[in-house]
Short mmCIF file of C-alpha atoms in Angstrom, two decimals:
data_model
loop_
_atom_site.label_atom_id
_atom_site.label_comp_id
_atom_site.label_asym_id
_atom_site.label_seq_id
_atom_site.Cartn_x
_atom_site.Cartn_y
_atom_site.Cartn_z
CA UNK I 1 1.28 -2.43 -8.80
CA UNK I 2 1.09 -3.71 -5.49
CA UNK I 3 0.75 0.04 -4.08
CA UNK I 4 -1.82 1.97 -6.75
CA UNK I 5 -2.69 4.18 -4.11
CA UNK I 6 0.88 5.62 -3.80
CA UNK I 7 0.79 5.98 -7.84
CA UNK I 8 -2.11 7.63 -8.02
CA UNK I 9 -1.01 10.36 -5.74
CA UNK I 10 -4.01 9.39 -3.18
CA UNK I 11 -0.97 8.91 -0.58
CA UNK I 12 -0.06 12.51 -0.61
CA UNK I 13 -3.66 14.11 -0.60
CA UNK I 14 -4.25 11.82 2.36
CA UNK I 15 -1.58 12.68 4.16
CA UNK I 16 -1.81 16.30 3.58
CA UNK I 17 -5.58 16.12 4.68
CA UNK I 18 -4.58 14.29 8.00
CA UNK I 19 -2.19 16.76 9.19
CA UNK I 20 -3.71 19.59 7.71
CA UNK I 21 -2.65 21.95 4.95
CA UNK I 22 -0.06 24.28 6.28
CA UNK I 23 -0.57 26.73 3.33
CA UNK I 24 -3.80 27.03 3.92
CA UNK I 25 -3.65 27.73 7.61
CA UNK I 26 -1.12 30.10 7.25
CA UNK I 27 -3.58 32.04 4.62
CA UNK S 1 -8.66 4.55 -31.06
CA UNK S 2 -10.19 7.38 -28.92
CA UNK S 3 -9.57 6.95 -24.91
CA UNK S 4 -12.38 7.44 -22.78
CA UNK S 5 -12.35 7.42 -18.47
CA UNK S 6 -15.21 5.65 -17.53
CA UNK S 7 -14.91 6.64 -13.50
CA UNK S 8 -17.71 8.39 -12.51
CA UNK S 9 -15.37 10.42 -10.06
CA UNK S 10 -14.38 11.92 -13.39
CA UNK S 11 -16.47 14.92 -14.28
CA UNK S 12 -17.17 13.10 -17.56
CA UNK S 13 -15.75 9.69 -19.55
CA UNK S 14 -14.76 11.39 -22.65
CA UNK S 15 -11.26 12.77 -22.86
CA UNK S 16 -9.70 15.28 -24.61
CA UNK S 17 -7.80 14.02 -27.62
CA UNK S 18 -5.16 16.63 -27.65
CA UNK S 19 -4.36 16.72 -24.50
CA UNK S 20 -1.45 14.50 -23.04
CA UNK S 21 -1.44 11.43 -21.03
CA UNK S 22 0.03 13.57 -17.97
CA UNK S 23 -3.07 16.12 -18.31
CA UNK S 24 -5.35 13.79 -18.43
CA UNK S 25 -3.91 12.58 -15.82
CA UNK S 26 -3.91 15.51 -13.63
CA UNK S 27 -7.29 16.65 -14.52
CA UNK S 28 -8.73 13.14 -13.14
CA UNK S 29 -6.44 13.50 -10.06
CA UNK S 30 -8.30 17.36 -9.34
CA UNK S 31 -11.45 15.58 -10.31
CA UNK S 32 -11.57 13.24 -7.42
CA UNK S 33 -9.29 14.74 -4.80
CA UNK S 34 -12.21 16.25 -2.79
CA UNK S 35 -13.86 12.87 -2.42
CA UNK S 36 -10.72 11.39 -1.19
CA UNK S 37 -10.54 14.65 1.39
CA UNK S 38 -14.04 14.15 2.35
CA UNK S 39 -13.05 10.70 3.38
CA UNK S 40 -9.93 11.69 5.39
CA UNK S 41 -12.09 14.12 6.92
CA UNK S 42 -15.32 11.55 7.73
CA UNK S 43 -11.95 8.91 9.04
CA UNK S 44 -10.91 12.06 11.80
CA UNK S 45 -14.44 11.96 13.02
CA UNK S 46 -14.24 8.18 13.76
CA UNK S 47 -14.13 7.84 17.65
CA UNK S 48 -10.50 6.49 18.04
CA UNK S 49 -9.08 6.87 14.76
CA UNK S 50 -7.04 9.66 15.66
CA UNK S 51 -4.96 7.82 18.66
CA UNK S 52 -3.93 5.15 16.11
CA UNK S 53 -0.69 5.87 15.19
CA UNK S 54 -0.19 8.34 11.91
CA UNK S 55 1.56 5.47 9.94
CA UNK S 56 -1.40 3.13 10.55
CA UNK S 57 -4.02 5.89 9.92
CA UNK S 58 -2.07 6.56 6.75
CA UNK S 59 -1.95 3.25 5.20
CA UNK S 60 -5.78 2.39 6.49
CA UNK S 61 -7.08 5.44 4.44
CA UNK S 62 -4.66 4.41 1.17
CA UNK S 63 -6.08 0.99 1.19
CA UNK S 64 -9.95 1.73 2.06
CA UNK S 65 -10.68 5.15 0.60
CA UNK S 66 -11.77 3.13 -2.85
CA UNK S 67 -14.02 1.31 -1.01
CA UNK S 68 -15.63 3.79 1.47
CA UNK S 69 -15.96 5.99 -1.78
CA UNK S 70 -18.21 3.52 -3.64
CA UNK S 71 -20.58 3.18 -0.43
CA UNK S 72 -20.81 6.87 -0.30
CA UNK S 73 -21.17 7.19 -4.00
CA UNK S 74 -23.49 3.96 -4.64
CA UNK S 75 -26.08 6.46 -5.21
CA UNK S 76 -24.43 7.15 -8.09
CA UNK S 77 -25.45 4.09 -9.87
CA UNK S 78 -29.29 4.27 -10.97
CA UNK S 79 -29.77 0.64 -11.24
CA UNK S 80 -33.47 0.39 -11.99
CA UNK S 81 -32.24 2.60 -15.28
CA UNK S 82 -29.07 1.32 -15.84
CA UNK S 83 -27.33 4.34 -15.85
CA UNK S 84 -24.59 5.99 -14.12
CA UNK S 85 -24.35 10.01 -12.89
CA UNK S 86 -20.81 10.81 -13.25
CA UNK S 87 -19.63 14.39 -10.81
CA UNK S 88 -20.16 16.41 -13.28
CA UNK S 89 -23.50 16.06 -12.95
CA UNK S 90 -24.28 14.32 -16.66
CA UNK S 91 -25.89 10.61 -16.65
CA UNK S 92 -24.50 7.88 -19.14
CA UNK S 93 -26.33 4.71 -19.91
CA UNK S 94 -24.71 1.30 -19.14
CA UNK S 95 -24.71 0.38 -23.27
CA UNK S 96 -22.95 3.65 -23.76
CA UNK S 97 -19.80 3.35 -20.85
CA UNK S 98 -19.57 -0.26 -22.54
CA UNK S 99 -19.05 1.34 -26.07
CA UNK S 100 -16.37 3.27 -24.04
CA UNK S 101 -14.82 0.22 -23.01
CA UNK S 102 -16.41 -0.74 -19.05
CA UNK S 103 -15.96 -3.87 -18.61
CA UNK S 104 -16.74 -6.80 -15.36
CA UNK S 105 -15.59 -4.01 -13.03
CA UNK S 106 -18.82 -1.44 -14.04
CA UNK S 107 -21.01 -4.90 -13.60
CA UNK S 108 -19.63 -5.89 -10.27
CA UNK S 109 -20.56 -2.57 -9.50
CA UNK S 110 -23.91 -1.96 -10.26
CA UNK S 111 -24.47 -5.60 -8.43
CA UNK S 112 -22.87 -4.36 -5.00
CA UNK S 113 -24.68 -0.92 -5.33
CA UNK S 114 -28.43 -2.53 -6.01
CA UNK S 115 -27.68 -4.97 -2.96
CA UNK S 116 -26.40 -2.48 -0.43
CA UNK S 117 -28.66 0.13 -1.87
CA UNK S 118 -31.79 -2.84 -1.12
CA UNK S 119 -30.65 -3.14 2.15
CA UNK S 120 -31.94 0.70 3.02
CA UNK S 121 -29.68 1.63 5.50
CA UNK S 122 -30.41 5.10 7.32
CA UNK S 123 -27.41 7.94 6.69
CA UNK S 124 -26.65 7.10 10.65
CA UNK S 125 -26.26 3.42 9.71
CA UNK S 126 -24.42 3.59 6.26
CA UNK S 127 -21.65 6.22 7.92
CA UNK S 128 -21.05 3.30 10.66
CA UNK S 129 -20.31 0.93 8.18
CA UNK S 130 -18.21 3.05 6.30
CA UNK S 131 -16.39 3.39 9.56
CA UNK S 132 -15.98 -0.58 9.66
CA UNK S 133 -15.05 -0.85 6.12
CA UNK S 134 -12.15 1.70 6.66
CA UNK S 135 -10.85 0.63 10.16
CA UNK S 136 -9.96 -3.09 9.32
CA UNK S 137 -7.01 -4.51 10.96
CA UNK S 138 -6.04 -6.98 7.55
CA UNK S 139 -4.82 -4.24 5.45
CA UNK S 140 -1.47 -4.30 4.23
CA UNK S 141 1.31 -2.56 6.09
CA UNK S 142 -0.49 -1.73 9.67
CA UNK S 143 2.19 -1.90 12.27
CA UNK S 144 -0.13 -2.22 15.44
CA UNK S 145 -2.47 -4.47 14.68
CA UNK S 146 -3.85 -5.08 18.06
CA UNK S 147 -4.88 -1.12 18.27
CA UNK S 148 -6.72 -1.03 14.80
CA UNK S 149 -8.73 -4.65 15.94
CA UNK S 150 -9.66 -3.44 19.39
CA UNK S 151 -10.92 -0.47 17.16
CA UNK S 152 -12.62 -2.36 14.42
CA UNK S 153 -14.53 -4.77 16.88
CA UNK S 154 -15.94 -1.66 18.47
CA UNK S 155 -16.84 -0.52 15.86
CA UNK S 156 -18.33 -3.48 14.50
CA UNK S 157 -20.33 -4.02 17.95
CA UNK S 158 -21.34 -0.50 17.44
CA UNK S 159 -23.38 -0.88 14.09
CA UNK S 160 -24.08 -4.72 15.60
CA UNK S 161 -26.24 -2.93 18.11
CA UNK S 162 -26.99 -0.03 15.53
CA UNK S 163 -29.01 -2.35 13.22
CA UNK S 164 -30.55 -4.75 15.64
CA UNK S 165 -31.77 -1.59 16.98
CA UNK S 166 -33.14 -0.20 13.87
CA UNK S 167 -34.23 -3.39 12.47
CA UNK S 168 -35.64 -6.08 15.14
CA UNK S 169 -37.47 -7.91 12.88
CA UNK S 170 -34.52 -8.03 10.38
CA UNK S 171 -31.81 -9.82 11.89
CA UNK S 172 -29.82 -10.79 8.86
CA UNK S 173 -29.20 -7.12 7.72
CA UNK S 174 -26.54 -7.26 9.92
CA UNK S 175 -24.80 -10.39 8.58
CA UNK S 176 -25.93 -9.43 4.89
CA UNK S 177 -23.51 -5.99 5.65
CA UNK S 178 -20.41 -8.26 7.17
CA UNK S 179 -20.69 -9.79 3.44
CA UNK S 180 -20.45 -7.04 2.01
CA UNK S 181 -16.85 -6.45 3.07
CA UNK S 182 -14.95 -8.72 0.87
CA UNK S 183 -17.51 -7.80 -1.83
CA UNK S 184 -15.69 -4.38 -1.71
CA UNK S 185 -12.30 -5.82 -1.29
CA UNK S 186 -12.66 -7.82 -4.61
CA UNK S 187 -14.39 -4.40 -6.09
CA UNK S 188 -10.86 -2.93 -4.72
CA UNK S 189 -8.42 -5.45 -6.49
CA UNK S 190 -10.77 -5.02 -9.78
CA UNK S 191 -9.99 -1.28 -10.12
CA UNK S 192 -6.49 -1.07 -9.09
CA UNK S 193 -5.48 -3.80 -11.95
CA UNK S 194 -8.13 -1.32 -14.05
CA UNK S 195 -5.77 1.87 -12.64
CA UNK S 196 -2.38 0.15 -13.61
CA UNK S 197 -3.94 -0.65 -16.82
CA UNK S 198 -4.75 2.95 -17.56
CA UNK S 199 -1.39 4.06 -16.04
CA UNK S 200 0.47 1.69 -18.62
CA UNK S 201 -1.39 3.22 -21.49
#
């Protein structure tokens, strides 16, 4: 409750935004 | 009782029947991810945001995306009308979300939308205070505070000298946008008790 950004998943899409999506480069 | 997902970063409030709580789930989740990577992308373009550490740039964008996502998308609400676009493009009436079960939080909305939206800000001016609204130094779990205020109160003098630039006969736009901050933060603390509601469900 107290974190609904980490149970919504928004952590990870932010953090793979921020450093950049290694797949994607490597495609 | 049917459910319905009255967030217009859905493509559209009605769900699915047959499909489970997890899809639904995910579907939302694909639905609104590009907004939330358009944000981390506008926050790298703030002057200074990338020398804050990653931790603090991290937990600024988990706790303000919500809010720099409903002054991007206040266009979204057609308050003259009383209806809401949702992304995919279809418009639903304010009667009709409530049949779906909206509540104070689609109110509170439409309120903050019609008084930002009154305030005509330029694009120049609203991305500025979108900048302010993400880079404030009170959020939970920021381990340098001192770097994130030095950055907020630039920022802050920044749209300061923005508006009174803009708007010389208007000097209270200025203050008018300062209120609007904990406007957004109580908008914030509406929808995550409306997420973990949903979640629970």
């Amino acid at each position: 409750f107290n974190d609904p950004a980490s149970n919504l998943g928004l952590e990870d899409i932010i953090r793979k935004a921020l450093m950049g999506n290694l797949e994607e480069r490597q495609e | 009782s049917r459910m319905y997902l009255v967030c217009p970063m859905n493509m559209s409030p009605q769900v699915d029947p047959h499909k489970s709580g997890q899809d639904v789930w995910e579907e939302f989740s694909h639905s609104f991810t590009p907004a939330v990577r358009e944000v981390v992308e506008f926050a790298k373009k703030i002057p200074g945001f990338r020398e804050l550490s990653q931790h603090d740039q991290v937990s600024l964008l988990k706790a303000g995306t919500f809010e720099v996502l409903v002054v991007r998308f206040a266009s979204l609400f057609h308050v003259k009308e009383r209806s809401v676009t949702f992304l995919g493009g279809q418009k639903y009436s304010v009667d009709a979300l409530r049949t779906m079960g909206s509540g104070d939080l689609l109110s509170s909305m439409f309120d903050f939308c019609e008084k930002l939206m009154n305030l005509g800000l330029s694009e120049e001016e609203m991305s500025l205070f979108m900048a302010v609204v993400l880079v404030s130094a009170d959020r939970s779990g920021i381990e340098n505070v001192n770097s994130v205020e030095a950055l907020q109160e630039t920022l802050i003098r920044a749209l300061r000298s923005l508006i009174t630039r803009n708007h010389p006969n208007e000097s209270a736009i200025f203050t008018k946008l300062l209120l609007k901050l904990p406007d957004l933060r109580s908008l914030n603390n509406m929808h995550s008790e409306q997420l973990l509601a949903f979640k629970v469900h």
